[in-house]
Amino acid sequence: MAMVKSQHTSVIYVTLLFAILLMLVPIPDSMRYARPEWVALTLIYWAMALPQRVSIGVAWFTGLLMDVITGGVLGIHAFAYALVIYLVGRLHLQLRQYPLWQQAITILSLIFLVHFITMFNTPISLSWTHWMTVLTSTLVWPLVYAVLRKIRRGFQVS
């Protein structure tokens, strides 16, 4: 029985690894600001669906891994992800009840928070293109939600 439970937990980590890989895929410079925040979206989904499995510790470790991989200041992503997952953990019961469009608005504010915190790692730009990540992350939320929900149900992750 313990073997089955560990396989189900590994699905969460595989999806997080896939999200990290999506963040590392090279894209043209003209599109770099439009890249959704895949890791944060994946963490938010799992923290909303299974807060007992994906908590601040998982978010912190994932953020440290992102900091190391991207070569940024150590702890920036870790702090941003941990803060957002703390907020999701506190509000997960309400977030689950929202329709998808209301969840997307909440995602907008959460990704804005992640982007605001992590922008201290890059030169500050007041251009609207710098904030495209927030918009694209909000727009892909329904897709991320549907795919991860199907994975969670398919693998019976609980």
XYZ file of C-alpha atoms in Angstrom:
158
model
C 0.000 0.000 0.000
C 2.862 2.411 0.744
C 4.255 1.806 -2.748
C 1.011 2.935 -4.400
C 0.887 6.075 -2.258
C 4.450 7.070 -3.191
C 3.663 6.605 -6.903
C 0.739 8.963 -6.578
C 2.868 11.582 -4.853
C 5.483 11.285 -7.569
C 2.921 12.515 -10.128
C 2.968 15.897 -8.379
C 6.748 16.098 -8.608
C 6.768 14.991 -12.240
C 4.345 17.792 -13.144
C 6.518 20.290 -11.256
C 9.586 19.028 -13.112
C 7.720 19.385 -16.408
C 6.761 22.965 -15.455
C 10.412 23.758 -14.697
C 11.394 22.337 -18.081
C 8.757 24.522 -19.759
C 10.358 27.552 -18.106
C 13.738 26.537 -19.561
C 12.606 26.017 -23.157
C 14.342 28.643 -25.289
C 12.014 31.125 -26.959
C 12.711 34.196 -29.112
C 13.552 37.420 -27.298
C 10.409 39.037 -28.652
C 8.311 36.393 -26.845
C 10.217 36.142 -23.551
C 7.856 38.466 -21.713
C 4.844 36.461 -22.863
C 6.050 33.193 -21.277
C 3.540 32.072 -18.633
C 4.812 31.399 -15.132
C 4.420 27.604 -15.493
C 6.000 26.672 -12.162
C 3.869 29.060 -10.122
C 0.700 27.939 -11.921
C 1.509 24.285 -11.257
C 2.292 24.965 -7.599
C -0.920 26.963 -7.213
C -3.008 24.166 -8.719
C -1.536 21.470 -6.479
C -1.721 23.683 -3.372
C -5.356 24.413 -4.136
C -6.256 20.787 -4.907
C -4.083 19.029 -2.300
C -2.856 21.517 0.317
C -1.706 18.701 2.591
C 0.704 17.478 -0.125
C 1.977 20.730 -1.649
C 2.718 23.296 0.994
C 5.198 26.062 1.723
C 8.113 23.621 1.992
C 7.558 22.208 -1.489
C 7.164 25.729 -2.870
C 10.338 26.888 -1.122
C 12.378 23.961 -2.427
C 10.980 24.403 -5.954
C 11.824 28.112 -5.805
C 15.382 27.383 -4.684
C 15.707 24.941 -7.556
C 14.474 27.647 -9.971
C 16.959 30.137 -8.499
C 19.828 27.717 -9.024
C 18.733 26.738 -12.533
C 18.147 30.297 -13.728
C 21.247 31.654 -12.014
C 19.326 34.329 -10.162
C 19.703 35.614 -6.641
C 19.308 32.660 -4.324
C 15.998 32.830 -2.491
C 14.009 35.206 -4.721
C 11.853 32.546 -6.376
C 11.799 30.547 -3.156
C 10.334 33.460 -1.216
C 7.864 34.382 -3.963
C 6.563 30.825 -4.383
C 6.389 30.201 -0.634
C 4.420 33.416 -0.066
C 1.952 32.655 -2.840
C 1.475 29.054 -1.698
C 0.939 30.278 1.862
C -1.872 32.520 0.581
C -3.356 29.702 -1.504
C -3.170 27.380 1.499
C -5.076 29.876 3.604
C -7.727 30.404 0.926
C -7.877 27.014 -0.803
C -11.404 26.204 0.387
C -12.759 29.438 -1.074
C -10.698 29.155 -4.270
C -12.087 25.690 -4.984
C -15.629 27.072 -4.903
C -14.968 29.894 -7.367
C -15.928 29.466 -11.007
C -12.947 29.242 -13.352
C -13.147 32.900 -14.411
C -12.999 34.040 -10.772
C -10.090 31.692 -10.134
C -8.348 33.300 -13.117
C -8.737 36.743 -11.535
C -7.242 35.399 -8.320
C -4.439 33.832 -10.348
C -3.825 37.250 -11.897
C -3.144 38.747 -8.480
C -1.023 35.794 -7.313
C 1.130 35.758 -10.449
C 1.432 39.545 -10.211
C 2.820 39.049 -6.700
C 5.316 36.411 -7.908
C 6.369 38.593 -10.826
C 6.676 41.693 -8.639
C 8.924 39.897 -6.145
C 11.091 38.212 -8.774
C 11.496 41.385 -10.825
C 14.010 42.596 -8.232
C 16.288 40.005 -9.819
C 16.165 41.791 -13.196
C 16.495 45.392 -14.352
C 13.283 47.241 -13.570
C 11.240 48.160 -16.619
C 8.046 50.157 -16.613
C 7.074 48.913 -20.062
C 3.739 47.117 -20.343
C 5.493 44.212 -22.084
C 7.297 43.450 -18.832
C 3.925 42.531 -17.316
C 2.788 40.260 -20.173
C 3.779 37.232 -18.073
C 0.985 38.044 -15.661
C -1.583 38.321 -18.439
C -0.512 35.174 -20.291
C -0.416 33.190 -17.051
C -3.968 34.302 -16.326
C -5.112 33.357 -19.813
C -3.563 29.853 -19.693
C -4.905 29.120 -16.193
C -8.060 27.338 -17.466
C -5.866 25.069 -19.617
C -3.422 24.354 -16.781
C -6.326 23.687 -14.429
C -7.997 21.276 -16.879
C -4.808 19.355 -17.692
C -3.654 19.000 -14.084
C -7.141 18.064 -12.938
C -7.275 15.318 -15.573
C -3.835 14.083 -14.474
C -4.888 14.149 -10.809
C -8.049 12.182 -11.502
C -6.386 9.825 -13.984
C -3.629 8.857 -11.550
C -5.999 9.109 -8.559
C -3.681 11.456 -6.701
C -5.143 12.266 -3.314
